[in-house]
């Protein structure tokens, strides 16, 4: 299917095609949830999404799990080198780095604001030194670069039926909602990396601090204070999904099934965490395969309906908008399909 995607996108240069294939492989390997949703996009738009997410995954990997080949230089130097390659690629339109080459081509084709990429790199650099966030406002400041700008990068690729600036806040919120879901799912793994993404003031409201989290992780014992804090964080995340939900109807109809599917699957992370009793300090919650399959099948049906509507706009009724993940009385949860 890769060749078909590249042909449909009008990407003919062999070197550039190889760069996009590399990005597609990164997306498939690291982001199974969003990779699955991307399969629902029109074929000609998929390479651009692979380029955007491939670049994000590459930078994130430098921060979280440096490649042994670059470990000697350290993640700070590797990020600096990536930042230099990015600036040159966006300026000149080409790069020796395959991921940057594909990203620069995508940015040119879709007119994506370069500031989004620079904001993203600033957030990645902060991960090298910032290990916790005093308040939710502080965390949202970080997530502007790490998550909101991903949604903003995607908008030109997805297309909108309203002015782009009207859809932008919802796209940004959806990027934040996805990342908050991952933060909740990955509390234990992030703690092992020396990071706590749950705001300190939210934790303190339940009598929790980093030391208590560390003790719970090391001992394997559950603590009701931690569970209560995690429930509150899940409820907060569901609120961000509600902010994002109206934006789906603002997208090009043929792009909506992709984003709706991602919306439902990432929201399912919250449900999986809740079902597992908020045991995220001890194990990663998993969205059941049958649920993923059902959501994907629904997405395929919506793709067919969107294409039918494009040919026969009047007789076909659009599918209902997805509801945001509901707030459950002090119970909420996350999980990702990565």
Short mmCIF file of C-alpha atoms in Angstrom, two decimals:
data_model
loop_
_atom_site.label_atom_id
_atom_site.label_comp_id
_atom_site.label_asym_id
_atom_site.label_seq_id
_atom_site.Cartn_x
_atom_site.Cartn_y
_atom_site.Cartn_z
CA UNK A 1 0.00 0.00 0.00
CA UNK A 2 2.96 2.36 0.49
CA UNK A 3 3.59 2.73 -3.24
CA UNK A 4 -0.09 3.43 -3.85
CA UNK A 5 -0.06 6.14 -1.17
CA UNK A 6 3.02 7.79 -2.65
CA UNK A 7 1.68 7.60 -6.18
CA UNK A 8 -1.64 9.11 -5.12
CA UNK A 9 0.17 11.95 -3.32
CA UNK A 10 2.20 12.74 -6.44
CA UNK A 11 5.54 11.96 -4.76
CA UNK A 12 7.75 10.74 -7.56
CA UNK A 13 11.34 11.46 -6.54
CA UNK A 14 12.93 8.14 -5.44
CA UNK A 15 14.88 9.70 -2.57
CA UNK A 16 11.80 11.49 -1.29
CA UNK A 17 9.70 8.34 -1.60
CA UNK A 18 12.26 6.48 0.52
CA UNK A 19 12.08 9.23 3.13
CA UNK A 20 8.30 8.91 3.36
CA UNK A 21 8.56 5.13 3.62
CA UNK A 22 10.91 5.58 6.56
CA UNK A 23 8.40 7.86 8.30
CA UNK A 24 5.61 5.39 7.67
CA UNK A 25 7.65 2.64 9.32
CA UNK A 26 8.28 4.83 12.38
CA UNK A 27 4.57 5.61 12.67
CA UNK A 28 3.59 1.95 12.29
CA UNK A 29 6.12 0.76 14.86
CA UNK A 30 5.59 3.36 17.57
CA UNK A 31 2.06 4.69 17.24
CA UNK A 32 -0.25 1.77 16.57
CA UNK A 33 -3.39 3.66 17.58
CA UNK A 34 -2.87 6.60 15.29
CA UNK A 35 -1.39 4.45 12.54
CA UNK A 36 -4.61 2.44 12.51
CA UNK A 37 -6.68 5.61 12.30
CA UNK A 38 -4.49 7.00 9.50
CA UNK A 39 -5.46 4.03 7.32
CA UNK A 40 -8.93 5.60 7.16
CA UNK A 41 -7.70 8.79 5.49
CA UNK A 42 -7.87 9.32 1.73
CA UNK A 43 -4.85 7.53 0.34
CA UNK A 44 -3.18 10.68 -1.01
CA UNK A 45 -3.10 12.34 2.43
CA UNK A 46 -1.53 9.48 4.36
CA UNK A 47 2.13 10.19 3.50
CA UNK A 48 1.86 13.67 5.01
CA UNK A 49 0.50 12.26 8.27
CA UNK A 50 3.28 9.68 8.36
CA UNK A 51 5.84 12.47 7.90
CA UNK A 52 4.38 14.56 10.73
CA UNK A 53 4.09 11.68 13.18
CA UNK A 54 7.33 10.05 12.08
CA UNK A 55 9.22 13.23 12.92
CA UNK A 56 7.46 13.52 16.29
CA UNK A 57 8.24 9.90 17.13
CA UNK A 58 11.90 10.33 16.17
CA UNK A 59 12.35 13.36 18.42
CA UNK A 60 10.47 11.67 21.25
CA UNK A 61 12.67 8.60 20.96
CA UNK A 62 15.78 10.74 21.28
CA UNK A 63 14.46 12.06 24.58
CA UNK A 64 13.06 8.84 26.03
CA UNK A 65 15.22 6.05 24.65
CA UNK A 66 18.30 7.29 22.84
CA UNK A 67 19.55 5.17 19.98
CA UNK A 68 22.71 3.32 21.06
CA UNK A 69 24.40 4.74 17.98
CA UNK A 70 23.94 8.29 19.32
CA UNK A 71 24.01 7.56 23.05
CA UNK A 72 27.65 8.60 23.36
CA UNK A 73 26.78 12.13 22.27
CA UNK A 74 23.79 12.27 24.62
CA UNK A 75 20.17 13.19 23.90
CA UNK A 76 20.86 16.92 24.28
CA UNK A 77 23.39 16.90 21.46
CA UNK A 78 21.22 14.60 19.34
CA UNK A 79 18.27 16.96 19.77
CA UNK A 80 20.46 19.93 18.91
CA UNK A 81 21.56 18.19 15.72
CA UNK A 82 17.95 17.39 14.87
CA UNK A 83 16.98 21.03 15.48
CA UNK A 84 19.71 22.21 13.13
CA UNK A 85 18.64 19.71 10.47
CA UNK A 86 15.01 20.81 10.90
CA UNK A 87 15.82 24.51 10.49
CA UNK A 88 17.90 23.82 7.39
CA UNK A 89 15.30 21.47 5.92
CA UNK A 90 12.44 23.90 6.40
CA UNK A 91 14.54 26.71 4.94
CA UNK A 92 16.02 24.88 1.96
CA UNK A 93 13.34 22.27 1.31
CA UNK A 94 15.69 19.29 1.53
CA UNK A 95 17.85 17.47 4.05
CA UNK A 96 20.20 14.50 4.33
CA UNK A 97 17.99 13.22 7.17
CA UNK A 98 15.11 11.21 5.65
CA UNK A 99 12.56 12.19 8.30
CA UNK A 100 13.38 15.88 7.96
CA UNK A 101 13.29 15.59 4.17
CA UNK A 102 9.75 14.18 4.26
CA UNK A 103 8.65 16.69 6.90
CA UNK A 104 9.95 19.65 4.91
CA UNK A 105 8.17 18.39 1.79
CA UNK A 106 4.91 17.99 3.72
CA UNK A 107 5.23 21.45 5.25
CA UNK A 108 5.71 22.94 1.77
CA UNK A 109 2.86 21.01 0.17
CA UNK A 110 0.33 21.92 2.85
CA UNK A 111 1.60 25.34 3.91
CA UNK A 112 2.12 24.30 7.55
CA UNK A 113 3.33 27.06 9.84
CA UNK A 114 7.00 26.40 10.67
CA UNK A 115 6.46 27.81 14.17
CA UNK A 116 4.60 24.61 15.09
CA UNK A 117 7.73 22.54 14.48
CA UNK A 118 9.97 24.91 16.42
CA UNK A 119 7.52 24.93 19.36
CA UNK A 120 7.55 21.14 19.31
CA UNK A 121 11.35 21.04 19.46
CA UNK A 122 11.34 23.47 22.39
CA UNK A 123 9.06 21.09 24.31
CA UNK A 124 11.33 18.15 23.53
CA UNK A 125 14.34 20.09 24.84
CA UNK A 126 12.49 20.89 28.05
CA UNK A 127 11.99 17.17 28.68
CA UNK A 128 15.75 16.90 29.16
CA UNK A 129 15.68 19.15 32.24
CA UNK A 130 12.09 19.50 33.51
CA UNK A 131 10.95 16.51 35.53
CA UNK A 132 7.64 17.69 37.03
CA UNK A 133 4.98 20.40 36.77
CA UNK A 134 3.72 22.38 39.79
CA UNK A 135 0.27 23.12 38.32
CA UNK A 136 -1.97 22.07 35.46
CA UNK A 137 -1.36 25.48 33.87
CA UNK A 138 2.36 24.67 33.82
CA UNK A 139 1.64 21.31 32.23
CA UNK A 140 -0.59 22.91 29.58
CA UNK A 141 2.25 25.28 28.75
CA UNK A 142 4.50 22.31 28.05
CA UNK A 143 1.78 20.50 26.09
CA UNK A 144 1.32 23.42 23.72
CA UNK A 145 4.59 22.36 22.12
CA UNK A 146 4.46 18.64 22.79
CA UNK A 147 0.85 17.97 21.79
CA UNK A 148 -1.32 20.94 20.77
CA UNK A 149 0.92 21.85 17.84
CA UNK A 150 0.59 18.30 16.49
CA UNK A 151 -3.13 18.90 16.09
CA UNK A 152 -2.42 22.27 14.47
CA UNK A 153 0.08 20.69 12.05
CA UNK A 154 -2.56 18.17 11.04
CA UNK A 155 -5.31 20.65 10.20
CA UNK A 156 -4.04 21.67 6.74
CA UNK A 157 -3.67 17.98 5.82
CA UNK A 158 -7.12 17.01 7.06
CA UNK A 159 -8.90 20.02 5.60
CA UNK A 160 -11.80 21.91 7.13
CA UNK A 161 -15.30 23.04 6.13
CA UNK A 162 -14.96 26.16 8.29
CA UNK A 163 -12.18 28.75 8.43
CA UNK A 164 -9.10 27.01 9.77
CA UNK A 165 -8.79 29.39 12.71
CA UNK A 166 -12.24 28.29 13.90
CA UNK A 167 -11.23 24.64 13.99
CA UNK A 168 -7.74 25.27 15.41
CA UNK A 169 -8.63 25.41 19.15
CA UNK A 170 -10.43 22.06 18.91
CA UNK A 171 -7.55 20.48 16.98
CA UNK A 172 -5.11 21.71 19.62
CA UNK A 173 -7.36 20.36 22.40
CA UNK A 174 -7.50 16.95 20.74
CA UNK A 175 -3.71 16.75 20.65
CA UNK A 176 -3.66 17.62 24.36
CA UNK A 177 -6.37 15.05 25.18
CA UNK A 178 -4.40 12.30 23.44
CA UNK A 179 -1.24 13.18 25.36
CA UNK A 180 -3.04 13.41 28.71
CA UNK A 181 -4.40 9.91 28.06
CA UNK A 182 -0.88 8.67 27.48
CA UNK A 183 0.40 10.44 30.60
CA UNK A 184 -2.21 8.63 32.70
CA UNK A 185 -1.50 5.27 31.13
CA UNK A 186 2.28 5.70 31.48
CA UNK A 187 2.59 7.04 35.04
CA UNK A 188 4.81 4.16 36.14
CA UNK A 189 7.01 4.15 33.05
CA UNK A 190 7.48 7.93 33.18
CA UNK A 191 8.37 7.71 36.86
CA UNK A 192 11.14 5.26 35.97
CA UNK A 193 12.46 7.90 33.54
CA UNK A 194 12.50 10.42 36.38
CA UNK A 195 9.42 12.34 35.22
CA UNK A 196 6.00 13.01 36.75
CA UNK A 197 3.50 14.57 34.36
CA UNK A 198 0.62 14.66 36.84
CA UNK A 199 0.49 18.22 38.25
CA UNK A 200 1.94 18.47 41.75
CA UNK A 201 -0.99 20.51 43.06
CA UNK A 202 -3.49 17.89 41.86
CA UNK A 203 -1.48 15.15 43.56
CA UNK A 204 -1.08 17.19 46.75
CA UNK A 205 -4.84 17.61 46.95
CA UNK A 206 -5.01 13.88 47.63
CA UNK A 207 -1.93 13.69 49.84
CA UNK A 208 0.29 12.33 47.08
CA UNK A 209 3.81 13.37 46.11
CA UNK A 210 6.64 11.93 44.03
CA UNK A 211 7.97 9.94 46.97
CA UNK A 212 4.62 8.21 47.52
CA UNK A 213 4.40 7.38 43.82
CA UNK A 214 7.92 5.96 43.92
CA UNK A 215 7.12 3.88 46.98
CA UNK A 216 4.01 2.49 45.31
CA UNK A 217 5.92 1.67 42.14
CA UNK A 218 8.71 -0.08 44.03
CA UNK A 219 6.51 -2.01 46.46
CA UNK A 220 3.69 -2.94 44.10
CA UNK A 221 1.20 -1.93 46.77
CA UNK A 222 -1.93 0.08 45.99
CA UNK A 223 -2.74 3.30 47.84
CA UNK A 224 -6.24 4.84 47.84
CA UNK A 225 -4.76 8.34 47.78
CA UNK A 226 -2.96 7.62 44.53
CA UNK A 227 -6.08 6.04 43.04
CA UNK A 228 -8.12 9.14 43.92
CA UNK A 229 -5.54 11.42 42.28
CA UNK A 230 -5.51 9.31 39.15
CA UNK A 231 -9.31 9.40 38.98
CA UNK A 232 -9.25 13.17 39.15
CA UNK A 233 -6.63 13.36 36.41
CA UNK A 234 -8.77 11.08 34.24
CA UNK A 235 -11.82 13.29 34.81
CA UNK A 236 -9.74 16.33 33.85
CA UNK A 237 -8.68 14.53 30.66
CA UNK A 238 -12.28 13.74 29.75
CA UNK A 239 -13.01 17.43 30.00
CA UNK A 240 -10.36 18.13 27.35
CA UNK A 241 -11.97 15.54 25.08
CA UNK A 242 -15.21 17.51 25.40
CA UNK A 243 -13.33 20.64 24.31
CA UNK A 244 -12.05 18.79 21.26
CA UNK A 245 -15.21 16.96 20.15
CA UNK A 246 -16.92 19.81 18.23
CA UNK A 247 -13.90 20.09 15.96
CA UNK A 248 -14.58 16.75 14.26
CA UNK A 249 -17.60 18.15 12.43
CA UNK A 250 -15.45 21.05 11.22
CA UNK A 251 -13.14 18.74 9.27
CA UNK A 252 -13.39 17.70 5.65
CA UNK A 253 -16.00 14.90 5.70
CA UNK A 254 -13.58 12.37 4.21
CA UNK A 255 -11.11 13.05 7.06
CA UNK A 256 -13.64 12.77 9.88
CA UNK A 257 -13.64 8.94 10.14
CA UNK A 258 -9.88 8.96 10.80
CA UNK A 259 -10.07 11.52 13.59
CA UNK A 260 -13.24 10.07 15.05
CA UNK A 261 -11.55 6.66 15.23
CA UNK A 262 -8.49 8.14 16.96
CA UNK A 263 -10.82 10.04 19.31
CA UNK A 264 -12.63 6.85 20.33
CA UNK A 265 -9.49 4.70 20.62
CA UNK A 266 -7.55 7.19 22.73
CA UNK A 267 -10.63 7.77 24.87
CA UNK A 268 -10.68 4.01 25.32
CA UNK A 269 -7.37 4.34 27.14
CA UNK A 270 -9.24 6.08 29.93
CA UNK A 271 -11.79 3.29 30.08
CA UNK A 272 -9.09 0.62 30.15
CA UNK A 273 -7.29 2.34 33.02
CA UNK A 274 -10.54 2.54 34.99
CA UNK A 275 -11.33 -1.12 34.33
CA UNK A 276 -7.88 -2.03 35.61
CA UNK A 277 -8.50 -0.14 38.84
CA UNK A 278 -6.06 2.69 38.06
CA UNK A 279 -3.12 0.32 38.52
CA UNK A 280 -0.97 2.38 36.14
CA UNK A 281 1.91 2.52 38.61
CA UNK A 282 2.27 -1.23 38.27
CA UNK A 283 1.24 -2.14 34.70
CA UNK A 284 0.10 -0.63 31.43
CA UNK A 285 -3.63 -0.82 30.77
CA UNK A 286 -4.54 -2.22 27.36
CA UNK A 287 -7.48 -1.49 25.08
CA UNK A 288 -8.95 -4.89 24.12
CA UNK A 289 -8.27 -5.99 20.55
CA UNK A 290 -11.96 -6.65 19.96
CA UNK A 291 -12.73 -3.04 20.85
CA UNK A 292 -10.05 -1.77 18.48
CA UNK A 293 -11.43 -3.99 15.72
CA UNK A 294 -14.98 -2.79 16.29
CA UNK A 295 -13.92 0.86 16.22
CA UNK A 296 -11.89 0.29 13.06
CA UNK A 297 -14.84 -1.44 11.39
CA UNK A 298 -17.06 1.48 12.30
CA UNK A 299 -14.46 3.84 10.85
CA UNK A 300 -14.41 1.91 7.58
CA UNK A 301 -18.19 2.14 7.37
CA UNK A 302 -18.00 5.88 7.91
CA UNK A 303 -15.34 6.20 5.21
CA UNK A 304 -17.67 4.45 2.76
CA UNK A 305 -20.52 6.71 3.81
CA UNK A 306 -18.39 9.84 3.41
CA UNK A 307 -17.40 8.79 -0.09
CA UNK A 308 -21.01 8.05 -0.96
CA UNK A 309 -22.04 11.46 0.29
CA UNK A 310 -19.34 13.07 -1.83
CA UNK A 311 -20.95 11.49 -4.90
CA UNK A 312 -24.58 11.92 -3.79
CA UNK A 313 -24.64 14.73 -1.21
CA UNK A 314 -28.38 15.10 -0.68
CA UNK A 315 -29.86 11.66 0.07
CA UNK A 316 -27.33 10.45 2.65
CA UNK A 317 -27.60 11.38 6.34
CA UNK A 318 -24.28 12.03 8.09
CA UNK A 319 -23.31 9.84 11.03
CA UNK A 320 -23.74 11.33 14.50
CA UNK A 321 -20.83 13.12 16.14
CA UNK A 322 -18.97 11.09 18.73
CA UNK A 323 -19.69 11.99 22.31
CA UNK A 324 -16.74 12.92 24.43
CA UNK A 325 -15.72 10.17 26.86
CA UNK A 326 -18.27 10.54 29.67
CA UNK A 327 -17.34 11.69 33.14
CA UNK A 328 -18.03 8.80 35.49
CA UNK A 329 -18.82 9.59 39.06
CA UNK A 330 -15.28 9.97 40.31
CA UNK A 331 -14.22 7.20 37.97
CA UNK A 332 -12.32 7.63 34.78
CA UNK A 333 -9.41 6.05 32.99
CA UNK A 334 -6.88 5.84 30.07
CA UNK A 335 -5.06 3.40 27.79
CA UNK A 336 -3.36 3.43 24.45
CA UNK A 337 -2.99 0.90 21.73
CA UNK A 338 0.70 1.47 21.18
#
